[in-house]
Amino acid sequence: MKKLIFTMLLLPFFAAAQQSYTLTGKLSELKTPAKAYIAFLKNGSWKETDSTTIKNGSFTFKGSLDEPQNVIVAVRPINAKQASANRDYIGFILENSKVTLTGKDGIANASVNGSKAEDENKEREATIRPLTNKIIALQNKYGKKNKDGEYEFALEQRKKAGDSISTLVAEIKKINTSFAETHLNSYAGLLAYNYYVL
């Protein structure tokens, strides 16, 4: 029910949005002949829906969306085996606007400009990143085992680390909840609510 109410609050935002997108990629130092591919999440799996040849480091995708969506754009050398070329990709939120991906010889570290939803999502991620880094550090330290498969830290120490992780997880949920509540007209707010609050 909460999800339905939250989605209904966003309906005016979606209705007023621009009805099409132009996604432009600019890779200034790409020398190898390559193609760009765009994939959308459908029924729980990623589906490539379009591809285009990259010319002079540039490519363009055009289309329209009913609402902003998570997408993946991948760059693969022409005639390369797909499995070995899947490392060069970027995921972001695409919306009906003019969006630009700007990189050098690959797409993975490209900057994304023109998507308000992506900007807001990055804002949320930047806020919680220090907390997630602390969780990872605690897991790496207190989850270590020796060559005999035994934990390096005593049970009591691991329990304290676990309690600290639980506290950090609760802080992250609090941040995500606050973000969702203060971004009611934002797709990024809806994502935060659906994935991290419910």
mmCIF file with all atom_site columns, C-alpha atoms in Angstrom, residues 82-161:
data_model
loop_
_atom_site.group_PDB
_atom_site.id
_atom_site.type_symbol
_atom_site.label_atom_id
_atom_site.label_alt_id
_atom_site.label_comp_id
_atom_site.label_asym_id
_atom_site.label_entity_id
_atom_site.label_seq_id
_atom_site.pdbx_PDB_ins_code
_atom_site.Cartn_x
_atom_site.Cartn_y
_atom_site.Cartn_z
_atom_site.occupancy
_atom_site.B_iso_or_equiv
_atom_site.pdbx_formal_charge
_atom_site.auth_seq_id
_atom_site.auth_comp_id
_atom_site.auth_asym_id
_atom_site.auth_atom_id
_atom_site.pdbx_PDB_model_num
ATOM 1  C CA . GLN A 1 82  ? 31.085 -11.040 -26.391 1.00 0.00 ? 82  GLN A CA 1
ATOM 2  C CA . ALA A 1 83  ? 32.232 -12.695 -23.157 1.00 0.00 ? 83  ALA A CA 1
ATOM 3  C CA . SER A 1 84  ? 35.677 -11.091 -23.305 1.00 0.00 ? 84  SER A CA 1
ATOM 4  C CA . ALA A 1 85  ? 34.317 -7.650  -24.158 1.00 0.00 ? 85  ALA A CA 1
ATOM 5  C CA . ASN A 1 86  ? 31.642 -7.249  -21.504 1.00 0.00 ? 86  ASN A CA 1
ATOM 6  C CA . ARG A 1 87  ? 33.917 -5.446  -19.061 1.00 0.00 ? 87  ARG A CA 1
ATOM 7  C CA . ASP A 1 88  ? 33.486 -2.038  -20.685 1.00 0.00 ? 88  ASP A CA 1
ATOM 8  C CA . TYR A 1 89  ? 30.034 -0.897  -19.625 1.00 0.00 ? 89  TYR A CA 1
ATOM 9  C CA . ILE A 1 90  ? 28.274 1.661   -17.465 1.00 0.00 ? 90  ILE A CA 1
ATOM 10 C CA . GLY A 1 91  ? 24.952 1.545   -15.644 1.00 0.00 ? 91  GLY A CA 1
ATOM 11 C CA . PHE A 1 92  ? 22.850 4.621   -14.906 1.00 0.00 ? 92  PHE A CA 1
ATOM 12 C CA . ILE A 1 93  ? 19.302 5.990   -14.845 1.00 0.00 ? 93  ILE A CA 1
ATOM 13 C CA . LEU A 1 94  ? 18.048 7.091   -18.260 1.00 0.00 ? 94  LEU A CA 1
ATOM 14 C CA . GLU A 1 95  ? 15.109 9.462   -18.593 1.00 0.00 ? 95  GLU A CA 1
ATOM 15 C CA . ASN A 1 96  ? 13.401 11.361  -21.390 1.00 0.00 ? 96  ASN A CA 1
ATOM 16 C CA . SER A 1 97  ? 15.974 14.127  -21.823 1.00 0.00 ? 97  SER A CA 1
ATOM 17 C CA . LYS A 1 98  ? 19.241 14.831  -23.588 1.00 0.00 ? 98  LYS A CA 1
ATOM 18 C CA . VAL A 1 99  ? 21.798 12.623  -21.852 1.00 0.00 ? 99  VAL A CA 1
ATOM 19 C CA . THR A 1 100 ? 25.515 12.568  -22.637 1.00 0.00 ? 100 THR A CA 1
ATOM 20 C CA . LEU A 1 101 ? 28.148 9.962   -21.755 1.00 0.00 ? 101 LEU A CA 1
ATOM 21 C CA . THR A 1 102 ? 31.645 11.444  -21.951 1.00 0.00 ? 102 THR A CA 1
ATOM 22 C CA . GLY A 1 103 ? 34.737 9.273   -21.704 1.00 0.00 ? 103 GLY A CA 1
ATOM 23 C CA . LYS A 1 104 ? 38.151 8.622   -23.211 1.00 0.00 ? 104 LYS A CA 1
ATOM 24 C CA . ASP A 1 105 ? 38.996 5.179   -24.612 1.00 0.00 ? 105 ASP A CA 1
ATOM 25 C CA . GLY A 1 106 ? 36.137 3.344   -22.884 1.00 0.00 ? 106 GLY A CA 1
ATOM 26 C CA . ILE A 1 107 ? 32.685 3.790   -21.404 1.00 0.00 ? 107 ILE A CA 1
ATOM 27 C CA . ALA A 1 108 ? 33.093 2.290   -17.912 1.00 0.00 ? 108 ALA A CA 1
ATOM 28 C CA . ASN A 1 109 ? 34.384 5.500   -16.320 1.00 0.00 ? 109 ASN A CA 1
ATOM 29 C CA . ALA A 1 110 ? 32.413 7.925   -18.446 1.00 0.00 ? 110 ALA A CA 1
ATOM 30 C CA . SER A 1 111 ? 30.625 10.845  -16.846 1.00 0.00 ? 111 SER A CA 1
ATOM 31 C CA . VAL A 1 112 ? 26.831 10.971  -17.155 1.00 0.00 ? 112 VAL A CA 1
ATOM 32 C CA . ASN A 1 113 ? 25.218 14.338  -17.762 1.00 0.00 ? 113 ASN A CA 1
ATOM 33 C CA . GLY A 1 114 ? 21.624 15.345  -18.447 1.00 0.00 ? 114 GLY A CA 1
ATOM 34 C CA . SER A 1 115 ? 19.730 12.871  -16.270 1.00 0.00 ? 115 SER A CA 1
ATOM 35 C CA . LYS A 1 116 ? 18.327 14.511  -13.146 1.00 0.00 ? 116 LYS A CA 1
ATOM 36 C CA . ALA A 1 117 ? 17.379 11.110  -11.715 1.00 0.00 ? 117 ALA A CA 1
ATOM 37 C CA . GLU A 1 118 ? 20.972 9.879   -12.116 1.00 0.00 ? 118 GLU A CA 1
ATOM 38 C CA . ASP A 1 119 ? 22.349 13.024  -10.470 1.00 0.00 ? 119 ASP A CA 1
ATOM 39 C CA . GLU A 1 120 ? 20.035 12.572  -7.500  1.00 0.00 ? 120 GLU A CA 1
ATOM 40 C CA . ASN A 1 121 ? 20.878 8.887   -7.193  1.00 0.00 ? 121 ASN A CA 1
ATOM 41 C CA . LYS A 1 122 ? 24.593 9.731   -7.161  1.00 0.00 ? 122 LYS A CA 1
ATOM 42 C CA . GLU A 1 123 ? 23.880 12.225  -4.387  1.00 0.00 ? 123 GLU A CA 1
ATOM 43 C CA . ARG A 1 124 ? 22.262 9.443   -2.329  1.00 0.00 ? 124 ARG A CA 1
ATOM 44 C CA . GLU A 1 125 ? 25.075 6.991   -3.047  1.00 0.00 ? 125 GLU A CA 1
ATOM 45 C CA . ALA A 1 126 ? 27.731 9.535   -2.052  1.00 0.00 ? 126 ALA A CA 1
ATOM 46 C CA . THR A 1 127 ? 26.001 10.020  1.310   1.00 0.00 ? 127 THR A CA 1
ATOM 47 C CA . ILE A 1 128 ? 25.951 6.323   2.182   1.00 0.00 ? 128 ILE A CA 1
ATOM 48 C CA . ARG A 1 129 ? 29.329 5.377   0.652   1.00 0.00 ? 129 ARG A CA 1
ATOM 49 C CA . PRO A 1 130 ? 31.372 6.123   3.824   1.00 0.00 ? 130 PRO A CA 1
ATOM 50 C CA . LEU A 1 131 ? 29.051 3.829   5.785   1.00 0.00 ? 131 LEU A CA 1
ATOM 51 C CA . THR A 1 132 ? 29.196 0.998   3.243   1.00 0.00 ? 132 THR A CA 1
ATOM 52 C CA . ASN A 1 133 ? 32.996 1.316   3.179   1.00 0.00 ? 133 ASN A CA 1
ATOM 53 C CA . LYS A 1 134 ? 33.038 0.856   6.979   1.00 0.00 ? 134 LYS A CA 1
ATOM 54 C CA . ILE A 1 135 ? 30.858 -2.265  6.638   1.00 0.00 ? 135 ILE A CA 1
ATOM 55 C CA . ILE A 1 136 ? 33.170 -3.732  4.021   1.00 0.00 ? 136 ILE A CA 1
ATOM 56 C CA . ALA A 1 137 ? 36.234 -2.989  6.173   1.00 0.00 ? 137 ALA A CA 1
ATOM 57 C CA . LEU A 1 138 ? 34.663 -4.687  9.204   1.00 0.00 ? 138 LEU A CA 1
ATOM 58 C CA . GLN A 1 139 ? 33.657 -7.727  7.155   1.00 0.00 ? 139 GLN A CA 1
ATOM 59 C CA . ASN A 1 140 ? 37.107 -8.028  5.616   1.00 0.00 ? 140 ASN A CA 1
ATOM 60 C CA . LYS A 1 141 ? 38.874 -7.703  8.969   1.00 0.00 ? 141 LYS A CA 1
ATOM 61 C CA . TYR A 1 142 ? 36.731 -9.849  11.249  1.00 0.00 ? 142 TYR A CA 1
ATOM 62 C CA . GLY A 1 143 ? 35.754 -12.402 8.629   1.00 0.00 ? 143 GLY A CA 1
ATOM 63 C CA . LYS A 1 144 ? 39.354 -13.476 8.011   1.00 0.00 ? 144 LYS A CA 1
ATOM 64 C CA . LYS A 1 145 ? 40.309 -17.109 8.496   1.00 0.00 ? 145 LYS A CA 1
ATOM 65 C CA . ASN A 1 146 ? 43.746 -18.692 8.842   1.00 0.00 ? 146 ASN A CA 1
ATOM 66 C CA . LYS A 1 147 ? 45.129 -21.463 6.655   1.00 0.00 ? 147 LYS A CA 1
ATOM 67 C CA . ASP A 1 148 ? 43.351 -24.017 8.859   1.00 0.00 ? 148 ASP A CA 1
ATOM 68 C CA . GLY A 1 149 ? 39.987 -22.404 8.189   1.00 0.00 ? 149 GLY A CA 1
ATOM 69 C CA . GLU A 1 150 ? 39.648 -20.920 11.671  1.00 0.00 ? 150 GLU A CA 1
ATOM 70 C CA . TYR A 1 151 ? 38.613 -17.339 12.327  1.00 0.00 ? 151 TYR A CA 1
ATOM 71 C CA . GLU A 1 152 ? 41.500 -15.059 13.290  1.00 0.00 ? 152 GLU A CA 1
ATOM 72 C CA . PHE A 1 153 ? 39.369 -13.130 15.788  1.00 0.00 ? 153 PHE A CA 1
ATOM 73 C CA . ALA A 1 154 ? 37.542 -14.516 18.802  1.00 0.00 ? 154 ALA A CA 1
ATOM 74 C CA . LEU A 1 155 ? 33.771 -14.974 18.794  1.00 0.00 ? 155 LEU A CA 1
ATOM 75 C CA . GLU A 1 156 ? 33.218 -12.014 21.135  1.00 0.00 ? 156 GLU A CA 1
ATOM 76 C CA . GLN A 1 157 ? 35.202 -9.710  18.853  1.00 0.00 ? 157 GLN A CA 1
ATOM 77 C CA . ARG A 1 158 ? 33.291 -10.928 15.792  1.00 0.00 ? 158 ARG A CA 1
ATOM 78 C CA . LYS A 1 159 ? 30.011 -10.363 17.639  1.00 0.00 ? 159 LYS A CA 1
ATOM 79 C CA . LYS A 1 160 ? 30.968 -6.761  18.421  1.00 0.00 ? 160 LYS A CA 1
ATOM 80 C CA . ALA A 1 161 ? 31.871 -6.261  14.755  1.00 0.00 ? 161 ALA A CA 1
#
